[in-house]
C-alpha positions as YAML, in Angstrom:
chain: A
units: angstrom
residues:
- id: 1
  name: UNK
  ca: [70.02, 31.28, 8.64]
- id: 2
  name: UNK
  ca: [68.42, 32.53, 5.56]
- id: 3
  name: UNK
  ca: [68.02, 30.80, 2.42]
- id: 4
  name: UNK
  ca: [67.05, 32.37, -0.73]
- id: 5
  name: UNK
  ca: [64.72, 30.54, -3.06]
- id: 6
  name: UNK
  ca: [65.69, 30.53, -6.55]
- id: 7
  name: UNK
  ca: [63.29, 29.17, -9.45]
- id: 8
  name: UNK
  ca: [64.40, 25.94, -9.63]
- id: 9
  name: UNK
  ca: [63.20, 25.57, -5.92]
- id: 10
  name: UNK
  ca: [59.55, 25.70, -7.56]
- id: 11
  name: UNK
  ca: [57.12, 23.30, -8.60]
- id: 12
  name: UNK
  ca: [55.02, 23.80, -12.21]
- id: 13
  name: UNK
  ca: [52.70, 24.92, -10.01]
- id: 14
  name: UNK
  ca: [54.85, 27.83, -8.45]
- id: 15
  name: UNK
  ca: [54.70, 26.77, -5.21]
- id: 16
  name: UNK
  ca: [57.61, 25.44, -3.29]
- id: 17
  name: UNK
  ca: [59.66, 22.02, -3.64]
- id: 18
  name: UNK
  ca: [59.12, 19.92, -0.80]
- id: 19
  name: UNK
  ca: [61.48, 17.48, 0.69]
- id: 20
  name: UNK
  ca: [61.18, 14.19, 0.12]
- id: 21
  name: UNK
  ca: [62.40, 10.49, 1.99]
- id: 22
  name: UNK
  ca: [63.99, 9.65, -1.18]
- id: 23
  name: UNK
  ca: [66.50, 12.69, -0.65]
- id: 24
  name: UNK
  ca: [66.93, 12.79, 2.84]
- id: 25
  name: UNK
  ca: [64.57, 10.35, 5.09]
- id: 26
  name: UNK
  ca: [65.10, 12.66, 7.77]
- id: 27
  name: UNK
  ca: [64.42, 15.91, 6.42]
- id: 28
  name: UNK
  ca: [60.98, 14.67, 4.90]
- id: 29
  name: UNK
  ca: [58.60, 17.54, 5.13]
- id: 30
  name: UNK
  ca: [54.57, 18.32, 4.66]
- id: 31
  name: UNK
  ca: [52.65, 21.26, 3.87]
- id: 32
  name: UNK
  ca: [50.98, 22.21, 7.09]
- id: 33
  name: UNK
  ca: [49.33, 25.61, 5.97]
- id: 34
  name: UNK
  ca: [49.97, 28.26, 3.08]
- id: 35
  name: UNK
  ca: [48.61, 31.93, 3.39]
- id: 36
  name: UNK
  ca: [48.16, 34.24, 0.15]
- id: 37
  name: UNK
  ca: [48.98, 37.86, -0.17]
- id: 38
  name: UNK
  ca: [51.06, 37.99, 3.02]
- id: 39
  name: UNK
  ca: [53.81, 41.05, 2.99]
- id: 40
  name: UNK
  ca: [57.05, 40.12, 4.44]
- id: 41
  name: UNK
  ca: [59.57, 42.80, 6.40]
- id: 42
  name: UNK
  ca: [62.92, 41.89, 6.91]
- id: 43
  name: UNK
  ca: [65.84, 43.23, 9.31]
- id: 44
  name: UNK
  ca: [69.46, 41.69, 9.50]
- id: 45
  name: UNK
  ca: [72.68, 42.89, 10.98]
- id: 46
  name: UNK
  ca: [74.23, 42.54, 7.21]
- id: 47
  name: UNK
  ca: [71.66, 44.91, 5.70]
- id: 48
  name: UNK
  ca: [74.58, 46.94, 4.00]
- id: 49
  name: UNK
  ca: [76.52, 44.50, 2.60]
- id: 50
  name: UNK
  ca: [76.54, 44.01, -1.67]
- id: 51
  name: UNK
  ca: [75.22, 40.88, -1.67]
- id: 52
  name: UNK
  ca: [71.93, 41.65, 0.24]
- id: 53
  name: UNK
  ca: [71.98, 45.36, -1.38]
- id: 54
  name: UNK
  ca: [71.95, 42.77, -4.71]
- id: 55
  name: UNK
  ca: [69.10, 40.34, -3.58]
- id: 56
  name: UNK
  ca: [67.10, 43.83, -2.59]
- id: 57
  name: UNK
  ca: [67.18, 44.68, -6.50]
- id: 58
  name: UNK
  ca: [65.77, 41.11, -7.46]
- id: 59
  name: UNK
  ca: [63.33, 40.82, -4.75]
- id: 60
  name: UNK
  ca: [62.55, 43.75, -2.04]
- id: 61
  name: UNK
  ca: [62.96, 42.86, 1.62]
- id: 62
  name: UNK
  ca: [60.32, 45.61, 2.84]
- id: 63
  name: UNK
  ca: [56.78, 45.55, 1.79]
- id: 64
  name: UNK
  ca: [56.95, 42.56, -0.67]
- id: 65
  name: UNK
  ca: [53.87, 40.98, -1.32]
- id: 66
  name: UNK
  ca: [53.86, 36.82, -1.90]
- id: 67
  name: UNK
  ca: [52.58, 33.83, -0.82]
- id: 68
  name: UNK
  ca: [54.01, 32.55, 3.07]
- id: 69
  name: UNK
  ca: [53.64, 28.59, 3.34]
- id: 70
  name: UNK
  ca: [54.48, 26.49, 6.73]
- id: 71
  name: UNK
  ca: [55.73, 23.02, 6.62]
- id: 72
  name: UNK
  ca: [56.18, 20.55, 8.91]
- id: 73
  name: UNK
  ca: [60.20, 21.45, 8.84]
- id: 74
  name: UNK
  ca: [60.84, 24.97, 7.27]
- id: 75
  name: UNK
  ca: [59.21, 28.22, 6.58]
- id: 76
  name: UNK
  ca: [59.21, 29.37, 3.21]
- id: 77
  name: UNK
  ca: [58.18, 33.22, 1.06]
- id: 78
  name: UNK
  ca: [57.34, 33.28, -2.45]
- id: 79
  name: UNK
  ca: [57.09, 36.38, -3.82]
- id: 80
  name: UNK
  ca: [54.28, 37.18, -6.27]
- id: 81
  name: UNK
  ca: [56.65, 39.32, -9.25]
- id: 82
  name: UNK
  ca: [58.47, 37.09, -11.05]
- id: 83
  name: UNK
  ca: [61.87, 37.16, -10.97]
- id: 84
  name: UNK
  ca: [65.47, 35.34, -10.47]
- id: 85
  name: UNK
  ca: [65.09, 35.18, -6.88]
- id: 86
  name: UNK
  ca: [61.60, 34.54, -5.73]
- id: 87
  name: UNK
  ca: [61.74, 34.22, -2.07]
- id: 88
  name: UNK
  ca: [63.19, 32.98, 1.25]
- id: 89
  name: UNK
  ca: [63.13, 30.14, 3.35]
- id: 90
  name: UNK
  ca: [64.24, 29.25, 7.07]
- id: 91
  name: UNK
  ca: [64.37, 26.13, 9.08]
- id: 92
  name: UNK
  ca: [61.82, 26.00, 11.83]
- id: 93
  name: UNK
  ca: [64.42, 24.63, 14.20]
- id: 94
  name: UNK
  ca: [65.98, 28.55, 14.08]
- id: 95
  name: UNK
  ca: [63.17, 30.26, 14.67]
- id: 96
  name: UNK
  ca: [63.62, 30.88, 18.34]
- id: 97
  name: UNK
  ca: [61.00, 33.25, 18.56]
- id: 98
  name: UNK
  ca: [56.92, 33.78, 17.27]
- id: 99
  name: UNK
  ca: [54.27, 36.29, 18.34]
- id: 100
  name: UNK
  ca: [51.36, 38.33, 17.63]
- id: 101
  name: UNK
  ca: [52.17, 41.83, 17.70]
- id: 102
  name: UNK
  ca: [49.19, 44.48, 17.49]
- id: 103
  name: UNK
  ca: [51.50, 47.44, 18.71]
- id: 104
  name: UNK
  ca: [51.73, 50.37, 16.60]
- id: 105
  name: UNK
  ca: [54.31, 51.78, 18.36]
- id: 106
  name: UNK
  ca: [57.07, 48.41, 17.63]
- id: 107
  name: UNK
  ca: [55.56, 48.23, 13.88]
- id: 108
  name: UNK
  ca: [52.63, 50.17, 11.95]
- id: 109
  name: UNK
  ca: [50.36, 47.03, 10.86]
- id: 110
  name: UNK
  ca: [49.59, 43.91, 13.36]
- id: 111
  name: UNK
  ca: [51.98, 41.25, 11.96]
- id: 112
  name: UNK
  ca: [53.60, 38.06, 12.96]
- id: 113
  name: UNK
  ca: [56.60, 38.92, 14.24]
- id: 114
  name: UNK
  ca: [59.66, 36.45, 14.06]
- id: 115
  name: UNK
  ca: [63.20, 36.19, 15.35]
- id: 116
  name: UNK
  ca: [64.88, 34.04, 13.46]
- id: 117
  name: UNK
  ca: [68.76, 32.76, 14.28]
- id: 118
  name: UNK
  ca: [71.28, 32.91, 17.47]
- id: 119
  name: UNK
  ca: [74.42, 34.83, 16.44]
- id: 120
  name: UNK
  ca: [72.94, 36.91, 13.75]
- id: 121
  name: UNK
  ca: [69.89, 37.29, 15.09]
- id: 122
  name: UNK
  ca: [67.09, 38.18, 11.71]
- id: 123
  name: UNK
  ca: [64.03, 39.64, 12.11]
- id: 124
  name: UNK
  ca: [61.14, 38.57, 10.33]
- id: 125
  name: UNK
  ca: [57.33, 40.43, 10.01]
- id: 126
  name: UNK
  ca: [54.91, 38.81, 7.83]
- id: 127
  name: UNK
  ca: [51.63, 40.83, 7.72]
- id: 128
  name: UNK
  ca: [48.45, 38.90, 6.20]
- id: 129
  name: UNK
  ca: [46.23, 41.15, 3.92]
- id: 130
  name: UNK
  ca: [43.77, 39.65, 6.43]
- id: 131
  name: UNK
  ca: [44.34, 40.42, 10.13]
- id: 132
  name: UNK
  ca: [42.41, 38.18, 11.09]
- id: 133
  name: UNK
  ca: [44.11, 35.27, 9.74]
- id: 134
  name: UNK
  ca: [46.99, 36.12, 12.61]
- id: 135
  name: UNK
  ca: [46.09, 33.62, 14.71]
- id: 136
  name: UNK
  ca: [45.96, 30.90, 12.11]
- id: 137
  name: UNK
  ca: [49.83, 31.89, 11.10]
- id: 138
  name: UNK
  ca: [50.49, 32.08, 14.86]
- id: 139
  name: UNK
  ca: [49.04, 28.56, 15.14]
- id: 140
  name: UNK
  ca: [50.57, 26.96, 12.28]
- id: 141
  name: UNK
  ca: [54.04, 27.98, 13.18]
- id: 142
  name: UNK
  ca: [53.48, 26.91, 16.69]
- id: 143
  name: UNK
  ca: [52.29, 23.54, 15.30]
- id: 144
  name: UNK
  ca: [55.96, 23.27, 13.08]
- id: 145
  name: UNK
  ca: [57.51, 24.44, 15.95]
- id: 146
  name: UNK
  ca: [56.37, 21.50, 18.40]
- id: 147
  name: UNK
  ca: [58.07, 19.43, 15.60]
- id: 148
  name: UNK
  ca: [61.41, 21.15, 15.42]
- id: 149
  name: UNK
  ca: [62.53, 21.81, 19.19]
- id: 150
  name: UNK
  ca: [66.26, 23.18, 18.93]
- id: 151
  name: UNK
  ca: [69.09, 21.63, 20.23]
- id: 152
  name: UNK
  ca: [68.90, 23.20, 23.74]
- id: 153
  name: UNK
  ca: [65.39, 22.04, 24.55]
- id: 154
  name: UNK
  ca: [67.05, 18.85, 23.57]
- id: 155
  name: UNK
  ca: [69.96, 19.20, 26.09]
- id: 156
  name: UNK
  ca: [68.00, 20.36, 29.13]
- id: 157
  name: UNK
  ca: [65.57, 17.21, 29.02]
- id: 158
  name: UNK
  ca: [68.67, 15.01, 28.66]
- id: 159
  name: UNK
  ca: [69.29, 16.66, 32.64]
- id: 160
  name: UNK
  ca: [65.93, 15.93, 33.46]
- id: 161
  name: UNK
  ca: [64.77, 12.90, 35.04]
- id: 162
  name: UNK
  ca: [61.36, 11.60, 36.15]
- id: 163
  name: UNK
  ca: [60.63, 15.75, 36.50]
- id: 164
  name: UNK
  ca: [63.45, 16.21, 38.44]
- id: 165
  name: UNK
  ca: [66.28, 18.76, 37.45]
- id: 166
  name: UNK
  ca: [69.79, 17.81, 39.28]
- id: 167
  name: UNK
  ca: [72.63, 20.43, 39.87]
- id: 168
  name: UNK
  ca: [76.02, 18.57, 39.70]
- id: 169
  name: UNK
  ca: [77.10, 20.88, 42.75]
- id: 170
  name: UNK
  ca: [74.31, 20.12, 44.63]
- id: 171
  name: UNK
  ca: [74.44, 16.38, 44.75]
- id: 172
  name: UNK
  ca: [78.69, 16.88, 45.08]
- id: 173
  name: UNK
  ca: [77.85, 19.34, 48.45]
- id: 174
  name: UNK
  ca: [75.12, 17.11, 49.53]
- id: 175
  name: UNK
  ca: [77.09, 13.48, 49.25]
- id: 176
  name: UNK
  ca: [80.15, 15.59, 51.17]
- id: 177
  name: UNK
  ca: [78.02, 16.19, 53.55]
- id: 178
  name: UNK
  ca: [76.42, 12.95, 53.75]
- id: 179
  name: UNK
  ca: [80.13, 11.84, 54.57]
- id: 180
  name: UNK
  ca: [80.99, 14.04, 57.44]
- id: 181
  name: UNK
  ca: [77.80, 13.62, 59.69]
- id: 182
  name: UNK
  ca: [78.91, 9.54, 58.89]
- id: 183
  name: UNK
  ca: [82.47, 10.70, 60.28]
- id: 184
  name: UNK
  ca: [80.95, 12.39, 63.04]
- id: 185
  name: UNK
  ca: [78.73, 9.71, 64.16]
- id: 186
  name: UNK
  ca: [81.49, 7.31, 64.43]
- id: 187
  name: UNK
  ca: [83.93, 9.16, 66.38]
- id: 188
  name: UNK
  ca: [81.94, 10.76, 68.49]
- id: 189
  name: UNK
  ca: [80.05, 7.64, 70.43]
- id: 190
  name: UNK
  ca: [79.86, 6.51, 73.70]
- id: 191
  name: UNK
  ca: [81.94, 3.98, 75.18]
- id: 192
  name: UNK
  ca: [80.29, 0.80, 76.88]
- id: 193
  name: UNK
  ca: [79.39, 1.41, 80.44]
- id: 194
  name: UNK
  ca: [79.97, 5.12, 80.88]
- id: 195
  name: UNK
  ca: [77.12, 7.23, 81.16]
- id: 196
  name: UNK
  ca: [76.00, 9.91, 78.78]
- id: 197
  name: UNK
  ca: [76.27, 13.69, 80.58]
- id: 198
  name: UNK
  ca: [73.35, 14.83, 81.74]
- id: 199
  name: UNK
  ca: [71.56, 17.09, 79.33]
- id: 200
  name: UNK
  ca: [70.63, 20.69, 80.70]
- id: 201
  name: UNK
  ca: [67.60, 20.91, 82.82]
- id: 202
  name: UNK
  ca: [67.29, 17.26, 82.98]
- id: 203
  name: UNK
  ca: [67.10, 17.47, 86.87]
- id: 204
  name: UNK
  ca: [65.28, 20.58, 87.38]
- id: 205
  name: UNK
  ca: [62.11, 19.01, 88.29]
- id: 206
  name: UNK
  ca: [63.52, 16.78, 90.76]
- id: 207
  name: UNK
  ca: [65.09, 19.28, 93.18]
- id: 208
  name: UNK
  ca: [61.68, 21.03, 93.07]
- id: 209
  name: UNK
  ca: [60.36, 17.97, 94.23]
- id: 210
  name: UNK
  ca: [62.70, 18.10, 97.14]
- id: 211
  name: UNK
  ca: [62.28, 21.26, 98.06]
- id: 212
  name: UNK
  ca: [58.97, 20.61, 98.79]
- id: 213
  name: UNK
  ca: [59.36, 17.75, 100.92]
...
């Protein structure tokens, strides 16, 4: 989900608030990296809709040149004209998806490329003035990233234990059939005193032997 930053999200210095433990313990967050003159590029499934076609006016989604910083819980875009609305901001747990791209062909200047969101999926391109300082957006977000692991990294290593995945069907089929071979074994023994039936072959070296006498 995308939040727009408003002025009163700023510090005197124009950079963005920062959470703090006296307003939420939990949601305490440091600066981990800020980049200047980045351009962001933004694509949502409500592009058309009056509110965005409003927020376009204040601040432009495509091209807009401002000032990307990376904390140690959200991702937040300041842009560098003044105005009512002077950026956006995400939580790092949303962003399901960060990479490099140097392809001309998906977008015309190397950019970090971000998808951002599960149901309405947003994508996100921040290009540095600097291409070369790619890798250290790439490597801050992955950093704020190791920090915010969304809820279904957090549900598959509740099924995991010692290393070891289980499947509930699995361990059912495999304790059923742990059950039968116990059924078998005790039905089918041998009573006291009889002898087992001769397995097949079991004599055929003996009546060679015979033979030859």
């Amino acid at each position: 989900m995308m939040n727009v930053l408003t002025t009163s999200d700023l510090s005197a210095d124009g950079t963005p608030r920062l959470r703090t433990a006296a307003e939420n313990e939990d949601q305490e967050e440091f600066l981990i990296a800020s980049f200047a003159d980045v351009q962001i590029h933004i694509a949502t499934p409500e592009e058309n809709d009056d509110e965005n076609e409003c927020m376009a006016e204040e601040l432009p989604w495509n091209a807009a040149t401002g000032a990307l910083f990376v904390t140690t819980k959200r991702i937040l875009w300041v842009g560098d004209r003044a105005a009512l609305r002077v950026g956006y901001g995400w939580e790092m747990s949303h962003v399901t998806l960060h990479a490099i791209s140097r392809d001309p062909a998906a977008f015309a200047k190397p950019c970090l490329y971000c998808q951002i969101g599960d149901d309405d999926m947003t994508e996100v391109r921040f290009v540095p003035s600097d291409e070369k300082l790619l890798s250290e957006l790439f490597a801050a977000f992955s950093k704020s990233a190791e920090m915010n692991p969304d809820d279904e990294d957090d549900e598959e290593g509740d099924a995991m234990d010692d290393g070891w995945i289980y499947d509930e069907d699995e361990v059912e089929n495999g304790a059923r059939a742990a059950q039968i071979a116990a059924h078998l074994d005790s039905v089918l023994h041998i009573a006291p005193g009889v002898a087992p039936p001769p397995e097949a072959g079991q004599f055929d070296d003996a009546d060679e032997d015979d033979e030859l006498l």
